[in-house]
Short mmCIF file of C-alpha atoms in Angstrom, two decimals:
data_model
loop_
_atom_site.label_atom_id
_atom_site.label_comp_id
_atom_site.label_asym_id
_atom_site.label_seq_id
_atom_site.Cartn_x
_atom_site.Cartn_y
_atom_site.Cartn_z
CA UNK A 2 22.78 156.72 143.69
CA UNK A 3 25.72 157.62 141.52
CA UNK A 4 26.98 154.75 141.02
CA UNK A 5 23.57 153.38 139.72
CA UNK A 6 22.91 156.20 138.14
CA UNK A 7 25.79 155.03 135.81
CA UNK A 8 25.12 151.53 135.78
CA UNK A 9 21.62 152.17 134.82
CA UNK A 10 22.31 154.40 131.83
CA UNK A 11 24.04 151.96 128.84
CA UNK A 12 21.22 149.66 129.74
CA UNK A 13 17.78 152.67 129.88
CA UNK A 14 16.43 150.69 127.07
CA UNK A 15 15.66 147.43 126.77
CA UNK A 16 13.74 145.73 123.74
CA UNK A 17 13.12 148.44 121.58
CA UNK A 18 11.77 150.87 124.84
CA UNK A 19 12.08 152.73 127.86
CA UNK A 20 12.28 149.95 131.47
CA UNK A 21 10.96 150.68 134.50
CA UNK A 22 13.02 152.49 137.26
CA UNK A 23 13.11 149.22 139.27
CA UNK A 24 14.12 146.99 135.65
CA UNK A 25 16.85 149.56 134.97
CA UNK A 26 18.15 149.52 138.76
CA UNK A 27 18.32 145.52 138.96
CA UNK A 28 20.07 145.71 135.67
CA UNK A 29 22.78 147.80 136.86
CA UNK A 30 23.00 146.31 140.28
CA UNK A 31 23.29 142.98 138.37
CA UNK A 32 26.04 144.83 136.26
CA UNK A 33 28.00 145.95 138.65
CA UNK A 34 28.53 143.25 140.91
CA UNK A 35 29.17 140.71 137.92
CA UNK A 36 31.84 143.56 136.85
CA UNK A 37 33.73 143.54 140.14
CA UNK A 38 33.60 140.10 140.69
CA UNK A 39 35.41 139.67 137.73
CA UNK A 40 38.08 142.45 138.63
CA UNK A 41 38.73 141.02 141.31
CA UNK A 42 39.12 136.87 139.90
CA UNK A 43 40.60 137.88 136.51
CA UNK A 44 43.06 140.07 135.82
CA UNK A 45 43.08 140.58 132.32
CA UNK A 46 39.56 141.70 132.43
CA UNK A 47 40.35 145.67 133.32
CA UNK A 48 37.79 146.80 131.11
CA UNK A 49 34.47 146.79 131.89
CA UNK A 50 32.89 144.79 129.68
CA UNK A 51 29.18 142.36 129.82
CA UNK A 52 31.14 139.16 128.39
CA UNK A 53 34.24 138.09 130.37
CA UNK A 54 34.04 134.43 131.04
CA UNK A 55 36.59 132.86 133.48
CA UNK A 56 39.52 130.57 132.50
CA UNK A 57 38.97 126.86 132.01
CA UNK A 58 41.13 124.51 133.19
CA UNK A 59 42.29 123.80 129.25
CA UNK A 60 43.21 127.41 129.42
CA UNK A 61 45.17 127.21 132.57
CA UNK A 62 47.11 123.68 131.28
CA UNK A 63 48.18 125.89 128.11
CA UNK A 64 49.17 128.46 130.04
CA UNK A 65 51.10 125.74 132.31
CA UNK A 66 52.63 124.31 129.13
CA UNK A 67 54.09 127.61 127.78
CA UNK A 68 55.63 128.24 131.02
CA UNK A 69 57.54 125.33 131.20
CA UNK A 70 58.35 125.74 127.05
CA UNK A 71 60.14 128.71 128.44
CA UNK A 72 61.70 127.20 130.64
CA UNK A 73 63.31 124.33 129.28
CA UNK A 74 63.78 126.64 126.02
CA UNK A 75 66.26 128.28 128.42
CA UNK A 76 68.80 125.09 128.49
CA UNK A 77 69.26 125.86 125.13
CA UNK A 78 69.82 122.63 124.29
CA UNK A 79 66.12 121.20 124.62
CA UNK A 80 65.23 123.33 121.08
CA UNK A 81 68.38 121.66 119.41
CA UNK A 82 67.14 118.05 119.98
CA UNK A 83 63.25 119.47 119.16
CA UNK A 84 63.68 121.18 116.05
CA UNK A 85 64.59 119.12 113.21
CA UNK A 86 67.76 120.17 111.41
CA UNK A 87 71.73 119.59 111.75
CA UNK A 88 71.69 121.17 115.12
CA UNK A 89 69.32 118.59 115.98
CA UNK A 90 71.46 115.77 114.21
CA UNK A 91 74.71 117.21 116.05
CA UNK A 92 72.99 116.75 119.42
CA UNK A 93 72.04 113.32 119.37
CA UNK A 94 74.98 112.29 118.09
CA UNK A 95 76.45 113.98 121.17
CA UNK A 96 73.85 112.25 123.60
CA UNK A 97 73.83 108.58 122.00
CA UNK A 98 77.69 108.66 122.20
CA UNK A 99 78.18 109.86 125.50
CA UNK A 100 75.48 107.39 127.05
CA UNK A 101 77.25 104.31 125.40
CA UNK A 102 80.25 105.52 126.01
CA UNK A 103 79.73 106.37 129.64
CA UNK A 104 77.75 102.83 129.82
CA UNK A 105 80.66 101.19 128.44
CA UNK A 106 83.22 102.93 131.13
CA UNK A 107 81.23 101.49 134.04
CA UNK A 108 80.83 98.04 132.52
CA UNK A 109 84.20 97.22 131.10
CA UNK A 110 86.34 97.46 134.54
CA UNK A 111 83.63 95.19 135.89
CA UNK A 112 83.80 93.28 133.00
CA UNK A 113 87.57 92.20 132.81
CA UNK A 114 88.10 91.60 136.51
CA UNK A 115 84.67 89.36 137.12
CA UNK A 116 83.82 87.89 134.08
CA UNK A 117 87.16 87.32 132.32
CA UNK A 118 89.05 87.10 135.40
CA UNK A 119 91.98 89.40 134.43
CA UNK A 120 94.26 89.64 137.33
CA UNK A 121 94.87 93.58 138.14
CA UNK A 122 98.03 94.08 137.12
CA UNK A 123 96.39 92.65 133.70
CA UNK A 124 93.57 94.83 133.92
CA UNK A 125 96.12 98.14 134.37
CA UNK A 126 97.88 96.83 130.94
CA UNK A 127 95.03 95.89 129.14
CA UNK A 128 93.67 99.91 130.13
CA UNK A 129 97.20 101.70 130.04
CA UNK A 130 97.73 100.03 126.16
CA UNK A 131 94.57 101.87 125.28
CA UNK A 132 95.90 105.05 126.53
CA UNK A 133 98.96 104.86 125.03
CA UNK A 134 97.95 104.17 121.68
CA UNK A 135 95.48 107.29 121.70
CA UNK A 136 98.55 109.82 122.92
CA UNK A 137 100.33 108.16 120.61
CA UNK A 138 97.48 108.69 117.36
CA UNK A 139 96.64 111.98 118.62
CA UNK A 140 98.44 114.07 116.01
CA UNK A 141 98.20 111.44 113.38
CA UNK A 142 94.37 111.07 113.59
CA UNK A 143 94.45 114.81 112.81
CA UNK A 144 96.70 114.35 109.96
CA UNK A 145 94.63 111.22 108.76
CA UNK A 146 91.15 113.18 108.83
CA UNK A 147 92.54 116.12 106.91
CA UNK A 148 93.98 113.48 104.33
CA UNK A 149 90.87 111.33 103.81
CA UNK A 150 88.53 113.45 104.36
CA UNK A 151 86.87 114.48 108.20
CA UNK A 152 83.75 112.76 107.11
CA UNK A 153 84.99 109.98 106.10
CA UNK A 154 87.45 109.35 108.85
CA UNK A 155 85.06 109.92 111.00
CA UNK A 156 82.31 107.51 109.58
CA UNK A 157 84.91 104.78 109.01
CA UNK A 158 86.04 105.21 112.86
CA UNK A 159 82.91 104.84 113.83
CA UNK A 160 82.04 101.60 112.61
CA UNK A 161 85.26 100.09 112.96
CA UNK A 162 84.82 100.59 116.99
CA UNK A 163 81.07 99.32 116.67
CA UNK A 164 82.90 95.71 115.42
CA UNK A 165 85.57 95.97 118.21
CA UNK A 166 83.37 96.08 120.80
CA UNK A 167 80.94 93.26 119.87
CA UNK A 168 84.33 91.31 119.62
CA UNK A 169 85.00 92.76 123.14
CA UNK A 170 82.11 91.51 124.59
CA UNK A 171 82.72 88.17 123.42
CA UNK A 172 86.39 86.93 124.22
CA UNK A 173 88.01 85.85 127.27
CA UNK A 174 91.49 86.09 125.87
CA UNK A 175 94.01 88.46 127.37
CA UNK A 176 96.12 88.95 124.51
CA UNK A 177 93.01 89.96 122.16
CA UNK A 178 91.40 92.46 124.48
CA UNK A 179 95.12 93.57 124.59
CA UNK A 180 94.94 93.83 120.81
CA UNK A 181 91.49 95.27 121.12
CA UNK A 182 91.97 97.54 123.27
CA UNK A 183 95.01 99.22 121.44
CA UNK A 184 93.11 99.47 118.53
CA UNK A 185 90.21 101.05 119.85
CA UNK A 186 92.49 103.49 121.18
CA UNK A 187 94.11 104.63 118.33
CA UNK A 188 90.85 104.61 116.84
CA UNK A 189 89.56 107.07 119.45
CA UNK A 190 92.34 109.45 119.38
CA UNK A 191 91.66 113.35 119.11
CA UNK A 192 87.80 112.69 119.11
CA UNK A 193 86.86 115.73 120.66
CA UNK A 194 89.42 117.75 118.57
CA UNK A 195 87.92 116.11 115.23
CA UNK A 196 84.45 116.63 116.67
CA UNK A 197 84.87 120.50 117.25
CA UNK A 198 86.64 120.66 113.51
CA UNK A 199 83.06 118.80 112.24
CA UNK A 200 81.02 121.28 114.05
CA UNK A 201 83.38 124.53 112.36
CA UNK A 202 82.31 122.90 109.19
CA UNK A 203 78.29 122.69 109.77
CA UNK A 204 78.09 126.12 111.02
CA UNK A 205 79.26 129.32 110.95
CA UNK A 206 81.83 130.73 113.25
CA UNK A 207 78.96 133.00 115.22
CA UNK A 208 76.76 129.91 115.78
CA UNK A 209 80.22 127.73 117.17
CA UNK A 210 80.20 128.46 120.31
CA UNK A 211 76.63 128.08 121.28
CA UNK A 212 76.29 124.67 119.11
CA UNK A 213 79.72 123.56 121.06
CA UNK A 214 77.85 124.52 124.26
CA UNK A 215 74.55 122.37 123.20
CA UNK A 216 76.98 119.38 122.40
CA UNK A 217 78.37 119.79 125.91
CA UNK A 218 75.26 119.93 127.94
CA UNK A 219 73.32 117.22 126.03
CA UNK A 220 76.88 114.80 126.64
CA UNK A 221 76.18 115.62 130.48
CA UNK A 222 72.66 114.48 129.80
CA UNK A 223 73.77 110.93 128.16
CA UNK A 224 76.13 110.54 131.24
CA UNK A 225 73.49 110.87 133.21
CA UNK A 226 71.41 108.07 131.41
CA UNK A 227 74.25 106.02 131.29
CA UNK A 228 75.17 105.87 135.41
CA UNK A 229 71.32 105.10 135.84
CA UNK A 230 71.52 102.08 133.20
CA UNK A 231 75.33 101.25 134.61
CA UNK A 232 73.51 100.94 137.98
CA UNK A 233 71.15 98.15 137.05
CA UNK A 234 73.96 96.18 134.92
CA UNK A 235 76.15 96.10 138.38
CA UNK A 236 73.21 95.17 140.02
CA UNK A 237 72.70 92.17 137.93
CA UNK A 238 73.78 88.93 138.99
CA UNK A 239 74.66 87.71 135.69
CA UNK A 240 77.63 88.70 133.65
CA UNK A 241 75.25 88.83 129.99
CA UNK A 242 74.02 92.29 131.12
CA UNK A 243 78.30 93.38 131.10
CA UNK A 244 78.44 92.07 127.82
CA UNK A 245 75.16 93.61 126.12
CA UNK A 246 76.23 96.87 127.95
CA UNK A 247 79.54 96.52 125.74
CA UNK A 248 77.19 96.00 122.47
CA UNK A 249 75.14 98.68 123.09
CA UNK A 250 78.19 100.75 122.85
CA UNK A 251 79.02 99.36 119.97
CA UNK A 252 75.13 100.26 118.53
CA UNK A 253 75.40 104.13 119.48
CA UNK A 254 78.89 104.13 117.30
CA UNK A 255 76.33 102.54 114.63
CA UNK A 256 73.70 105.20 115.43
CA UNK A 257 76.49 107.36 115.32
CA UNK A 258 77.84 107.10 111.73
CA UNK A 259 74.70 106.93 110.54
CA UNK A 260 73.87 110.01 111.61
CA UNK A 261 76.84 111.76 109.99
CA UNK A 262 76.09 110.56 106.31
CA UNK A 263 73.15 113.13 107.03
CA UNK A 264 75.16 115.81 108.18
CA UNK A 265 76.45 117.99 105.21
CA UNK A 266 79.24 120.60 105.66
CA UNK A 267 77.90 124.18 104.98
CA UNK A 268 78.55 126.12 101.65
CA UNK A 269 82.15 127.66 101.78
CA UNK A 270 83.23 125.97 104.49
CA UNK A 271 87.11 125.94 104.44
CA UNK A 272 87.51 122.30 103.73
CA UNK A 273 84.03 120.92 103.37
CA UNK A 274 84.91 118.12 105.04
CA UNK A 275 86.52 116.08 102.27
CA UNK A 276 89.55 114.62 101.40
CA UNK A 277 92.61 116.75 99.91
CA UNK A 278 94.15 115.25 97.18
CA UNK A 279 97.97 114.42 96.89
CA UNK A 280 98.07 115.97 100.77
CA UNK A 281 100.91 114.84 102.81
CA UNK A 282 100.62 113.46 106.52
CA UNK A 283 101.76 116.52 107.92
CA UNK A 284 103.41 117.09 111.94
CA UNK A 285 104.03 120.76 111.76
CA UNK A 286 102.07 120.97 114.60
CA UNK A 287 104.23 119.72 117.00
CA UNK A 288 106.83 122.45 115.92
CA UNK A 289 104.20 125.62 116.94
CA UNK A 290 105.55 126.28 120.16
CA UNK A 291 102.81 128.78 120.78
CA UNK A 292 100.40 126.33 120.00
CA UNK A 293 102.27 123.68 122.43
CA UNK A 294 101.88 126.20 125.10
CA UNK A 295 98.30 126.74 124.55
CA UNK A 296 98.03 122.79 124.75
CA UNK A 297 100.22 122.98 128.32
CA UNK A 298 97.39 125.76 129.76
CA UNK A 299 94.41 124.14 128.83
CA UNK A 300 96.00 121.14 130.62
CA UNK A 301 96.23 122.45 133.91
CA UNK A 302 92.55 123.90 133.78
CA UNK A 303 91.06 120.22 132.47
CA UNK A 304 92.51 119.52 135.92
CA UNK A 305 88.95 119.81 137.24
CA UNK A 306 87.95 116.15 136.13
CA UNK A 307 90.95 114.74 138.05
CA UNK A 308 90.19 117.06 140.95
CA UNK A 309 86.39 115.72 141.07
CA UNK A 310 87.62 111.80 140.64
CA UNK A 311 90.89 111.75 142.41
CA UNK A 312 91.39 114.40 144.52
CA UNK A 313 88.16 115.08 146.08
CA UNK A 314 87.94 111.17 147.36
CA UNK A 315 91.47 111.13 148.58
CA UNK A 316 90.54 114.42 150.50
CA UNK A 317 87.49 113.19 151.80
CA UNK A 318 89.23 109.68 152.84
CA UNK A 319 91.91 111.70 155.00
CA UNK A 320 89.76 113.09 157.11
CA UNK A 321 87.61 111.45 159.67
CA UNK A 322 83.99 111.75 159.90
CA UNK A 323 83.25 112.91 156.36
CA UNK A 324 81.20 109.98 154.82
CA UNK A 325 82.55 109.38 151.24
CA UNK A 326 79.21 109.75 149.71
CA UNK A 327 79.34 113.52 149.58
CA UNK A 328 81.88 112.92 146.84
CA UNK A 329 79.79 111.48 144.99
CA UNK A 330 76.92 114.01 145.35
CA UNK A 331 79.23 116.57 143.97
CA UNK A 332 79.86 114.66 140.92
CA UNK A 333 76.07 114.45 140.44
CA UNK A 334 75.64 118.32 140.85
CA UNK A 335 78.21 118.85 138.66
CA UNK A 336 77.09 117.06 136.39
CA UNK A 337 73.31 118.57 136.38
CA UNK A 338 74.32 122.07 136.54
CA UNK A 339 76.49 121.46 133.46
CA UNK A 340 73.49 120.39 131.51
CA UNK A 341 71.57 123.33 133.04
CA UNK A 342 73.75 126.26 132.77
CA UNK A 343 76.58 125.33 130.01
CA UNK A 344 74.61 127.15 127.06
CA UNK A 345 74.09 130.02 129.21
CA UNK A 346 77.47 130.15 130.51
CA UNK A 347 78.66 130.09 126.95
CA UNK A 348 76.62 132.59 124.82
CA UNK A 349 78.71 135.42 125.68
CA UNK A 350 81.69 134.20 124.62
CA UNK A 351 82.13 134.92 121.27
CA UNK A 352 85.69 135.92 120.53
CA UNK A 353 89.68 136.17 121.54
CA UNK A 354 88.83 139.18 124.30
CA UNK A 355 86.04 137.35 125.48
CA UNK A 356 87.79 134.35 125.81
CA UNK A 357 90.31 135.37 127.90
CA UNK A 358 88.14 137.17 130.04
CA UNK A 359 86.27 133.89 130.77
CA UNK A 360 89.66 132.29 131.59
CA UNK A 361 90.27 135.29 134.20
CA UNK A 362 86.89 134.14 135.43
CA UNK A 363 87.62 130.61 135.54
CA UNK A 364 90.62 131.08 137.28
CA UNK A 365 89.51 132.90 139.93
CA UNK A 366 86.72 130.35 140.40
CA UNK A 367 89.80 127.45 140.46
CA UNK A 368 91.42 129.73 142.65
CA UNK A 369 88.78 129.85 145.49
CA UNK A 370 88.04 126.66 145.31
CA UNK A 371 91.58 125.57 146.21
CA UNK A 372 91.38 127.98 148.72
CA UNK A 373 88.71 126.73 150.47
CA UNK A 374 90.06 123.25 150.20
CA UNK A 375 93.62 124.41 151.83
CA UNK A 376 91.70 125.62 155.31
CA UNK A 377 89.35 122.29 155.27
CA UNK A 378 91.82 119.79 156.62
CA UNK A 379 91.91 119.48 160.56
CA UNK A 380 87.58 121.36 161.05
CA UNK A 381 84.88 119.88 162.14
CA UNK A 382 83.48 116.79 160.08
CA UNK A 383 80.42 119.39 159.38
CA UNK A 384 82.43 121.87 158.50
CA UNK A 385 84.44 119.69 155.74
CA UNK A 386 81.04 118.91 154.31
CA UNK A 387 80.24 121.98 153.92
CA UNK A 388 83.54 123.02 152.66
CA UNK A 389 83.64 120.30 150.09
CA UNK A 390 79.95 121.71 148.53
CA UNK A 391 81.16 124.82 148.11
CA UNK A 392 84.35 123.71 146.64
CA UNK A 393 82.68 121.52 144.27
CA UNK A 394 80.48 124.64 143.18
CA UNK A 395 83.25 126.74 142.72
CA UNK A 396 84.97 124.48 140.68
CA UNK A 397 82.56 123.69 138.62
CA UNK A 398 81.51 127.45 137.39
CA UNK A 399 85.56 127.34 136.79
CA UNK A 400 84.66 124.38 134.44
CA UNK A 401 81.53 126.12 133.05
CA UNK A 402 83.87 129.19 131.83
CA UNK A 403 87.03 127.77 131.12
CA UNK A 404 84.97 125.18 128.14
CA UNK A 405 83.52 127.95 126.14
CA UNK A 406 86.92 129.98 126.65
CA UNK A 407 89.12 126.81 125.40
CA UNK A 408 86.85 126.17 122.46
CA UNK A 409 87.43 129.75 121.11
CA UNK A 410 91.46 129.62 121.69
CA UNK A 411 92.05 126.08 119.93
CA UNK A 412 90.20 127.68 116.71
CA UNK A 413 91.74 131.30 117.08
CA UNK A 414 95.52 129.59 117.59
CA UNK A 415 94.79 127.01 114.45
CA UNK A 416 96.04 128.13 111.22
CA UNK A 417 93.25 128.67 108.68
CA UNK A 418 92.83 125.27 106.66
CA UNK A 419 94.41 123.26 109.14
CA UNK A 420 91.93 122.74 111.84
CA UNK A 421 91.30 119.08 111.71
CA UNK A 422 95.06 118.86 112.43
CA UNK A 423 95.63 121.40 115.14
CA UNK A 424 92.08 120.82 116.98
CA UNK A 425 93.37 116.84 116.83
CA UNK A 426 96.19 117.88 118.51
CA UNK A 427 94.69 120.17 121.30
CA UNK A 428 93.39 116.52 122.19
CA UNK A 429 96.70 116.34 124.16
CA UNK A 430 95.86 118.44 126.39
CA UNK A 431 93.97 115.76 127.99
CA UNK A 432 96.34 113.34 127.66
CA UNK A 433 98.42 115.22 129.37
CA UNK A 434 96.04 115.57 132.63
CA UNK A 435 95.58 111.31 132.01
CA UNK A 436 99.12 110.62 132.66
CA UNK A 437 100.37 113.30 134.64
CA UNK A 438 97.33 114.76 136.90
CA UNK A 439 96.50 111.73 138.92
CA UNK A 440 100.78 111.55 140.67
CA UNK A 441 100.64 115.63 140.76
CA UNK A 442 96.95 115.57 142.26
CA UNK A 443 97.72 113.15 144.71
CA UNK A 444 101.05 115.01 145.98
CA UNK A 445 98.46 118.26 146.02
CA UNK A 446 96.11 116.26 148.33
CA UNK A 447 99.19 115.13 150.32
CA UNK A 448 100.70 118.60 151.22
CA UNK A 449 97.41 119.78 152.38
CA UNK A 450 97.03 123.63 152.71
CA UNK A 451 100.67 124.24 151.00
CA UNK A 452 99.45 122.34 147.90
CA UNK A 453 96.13 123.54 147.06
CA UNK A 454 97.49 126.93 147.18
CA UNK A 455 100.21 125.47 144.75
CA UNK A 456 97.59 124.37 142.73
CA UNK A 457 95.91 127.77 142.82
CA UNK A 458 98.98 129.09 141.69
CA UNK A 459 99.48 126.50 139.07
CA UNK A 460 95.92 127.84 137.56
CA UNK A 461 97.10 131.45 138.08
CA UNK A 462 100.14 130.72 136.00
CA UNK A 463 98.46 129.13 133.19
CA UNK A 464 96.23 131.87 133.03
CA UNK A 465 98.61 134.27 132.40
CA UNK A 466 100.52 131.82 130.03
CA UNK A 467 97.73 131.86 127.70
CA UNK A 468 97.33 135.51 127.76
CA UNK A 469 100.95 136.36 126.43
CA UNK A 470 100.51 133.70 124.24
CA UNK A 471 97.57 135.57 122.50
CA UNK A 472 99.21 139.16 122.45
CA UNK A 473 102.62 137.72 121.13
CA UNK A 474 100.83 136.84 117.72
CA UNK A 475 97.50 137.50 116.04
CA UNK A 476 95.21 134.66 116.00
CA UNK A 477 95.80 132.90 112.27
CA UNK A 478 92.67 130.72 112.52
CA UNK A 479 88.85 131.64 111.60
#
């Protein structure tokens, strides 16, 4: 009776007078069940109320599509390519270029040993020419860019490699893709130096590190693209898919420089992008031991792409059982959890300390994965597999931590003014790991447990070599 007697009372008068007793009880009842029935399907309905109608299934699929906005708002790279902008222009310039460029790197091997018939010990010249030439521009690109201007440079670089490769695609000659490939070379060299220095001009130095990040994940991204598109041109039985793969890379350098002439460096920006005038090609660069050290360190830890290519398969080859395929499931996850986790790996690096204390982290990430690869050899063909995962994890949250922490020391180290120089020449760093990491990787692999804890101790020692290089001297850069 109570609980009528409540459920009667708001509703003792209906049209203008008193109801019956038996009205006003079928009221309330009525009341009271539509009330808990509603509790009980709807929670956002705590208050009891006449009107509370039930979701629709438009109102669910909104409520769907803000969940997953969340969620891919979280890669942080997702808003850069949605919101209009430079950040937006920055990241599809980073996507287009890495999916031609990883399209091209599938193709072109293919391409010079089936279609044009190079023998191999052509092929390795025709490659190792291109190689040499970018060492060998590294520090002059630099110079060149802070000369002519890092727009400019990098616009006219751009377009000069979209010609080479259309000529690529259609010769047969062995002494021009020689040529060819020594030019695009030295027009390559210090990209990803002179691509940082571009991004320190857009924005400002608290917005680097997370724009480097987006640039990083969304170049995963177009390497994914570009291994499902190499797949199909391997598949094909003709050689014109090869070649049109080798135009398309051409078209994203197009896309490419077109997208820089919309790219504008930001007010006050130290160089703003443009040429100096009367500025000499300057080399100092190569005299800042400190700065040659820091180049040496960041080698070692780079190490991780020629652990994942060379060292992983040689591993995996050496002992029985362990199908080969796993290596290349490890590359994939790598790869994906780079796009999903780089931007979050990198917000928190922000400075010199923090830096450092992501390279402690990355090392003792290296670390254990060497570790785990020095007790592999000799188990169980199970065990290995499962050793390998793991080791593949490991190394790459080494690889997620050890980018964000090399972006911040290559700025701090470079000299105000000079970046375009000194970020060009951190490019050697890789060059470095090209020439030397496969022989030294391979000798790892070959010494089994005694050289993967070398290696670990090789990563330990870098480590350290970077921190005395950043107490010895403040940082001079911005």
């Amino acid at each position: 009776m109570s609980v009528l007697f409540i459920s009667v009372s708001p509703f003792a008068v209906v049209g203008g007078g008193r109801a019956s007793g038996w009205h006003a009880a079928e009221v309330g009842i009525g009341f009271y069940a539509r009330r808990t029935r509603v509790v009980d399907e709807q929670s956002v309905c705590r208050q009891p109320r006449l009107a509370c109608r039930m979701p629709t299934r438009n109102d669910i699929a909104v409520r769907e599509r803000g969940r997953v906005r969340r969620l891919v708002s979280g890669l942080g790279w997702w808003d850069a390519l949605a919101t209009p902008g430079t950040g937006r222009m920055l990241a599809l310039n980073a996507l287009i270029d890495s999916a031609g460029t990883g399209l091209a790197a599938v193709s072109l091997p293919v391409y010079l040993l089936r279609v044009v018939h190079l023998s191999p010990s052509e092929f390795a010249l025709v490659l190792a020419a291109g190689g040499v030439a970018e060492l060998a521009m590294s520090v002059p690109a630099g110079s060149l860019a802070g000369r002519l201007g890092l727009w400019r440079y990098a616009i006219a670089t751009r377009w000069s490699r979209a010609v080479l490769y259309a000529v690529f695609a259609c010769t047969t000659s062995m002494w021009l893709l020689l040529a060819l490939s020594v030019t695009i070379g030295a027009l390559r060299a210090a990209g990803n130096g002179l691509n940082q220095s571009m991004t320190a001009e857009v924005v400002g130095p608290e917005q680097r590190g997370d724009t480097l990040a987006v640039t990083r994940a969304v170049r995963n991204l177009g390497y994914l693209v570009s291994g499902g598109l190499g797949v199909l041109v391997l598949a094909a039985p003709s050689d014109v898919p090869l070649r049109i793969a080798l135009v398309a890379n051409g078209l994203s350098f197009v896309v490419g420089a077109l997208l820089l002439t919309r790219i504008r460096p930001r007010p006050g920006s130290p160089a703003g992008g443009q040429a100096v005038p009367g500025r000499q090609m300057d080399f100092s660069v190569l005299r800042d031991l400190r700065y040659l050290g820091l180049i040496a360190s960041a080698a070692v830890f780079a190490s991780t792409i020629r652990v994942l290519d060379v060292a992983l398969p040689l591993f995996v080859l050496r002992e029985a059982g362990v199908p080969l395929g796993i290596v290349a499931g490890i590359v994939m996850l790598n790869t994906l959890l780079v796009v999903l986790l780089q931007h979050r790996f990198s917000r928190w690096v922000t400075d010199l300390p923090t830096a450092l204390r992501a390279l402690r982290w990355s090392a003792l990430s290296l670390a254990a994965m060497a570790i785990v690869l020095a007790v592999l050899p000799g188990r169980p063909a199970a065990a290995v597999a499962v050793g390998l995962t793991l080791a593949g994890l490991l190394l790459t949250i080494g690889e997620l931590t050890e980018s964000p922490a090399w972006w911040t020391l290559s700025f701090s180290f470079a000299p105000a003014g000079r970046s375009s120089e000194y970020l060009a020449a951190f490019d050697l760093n890789y060059a470095l790991l090209n020439i030397l990491g496969p022989p030294l990787l391979v000798v790892v692999v070959e010494h089994g447990t005694a050289g993967w804890l070398g290696y670990a101790c090789a990563v330990a020692a870098a480590t350290q070599l970077a921190h005395v290089l950043a107490r010895r001297q403040p940082a001079a850069g911005r």
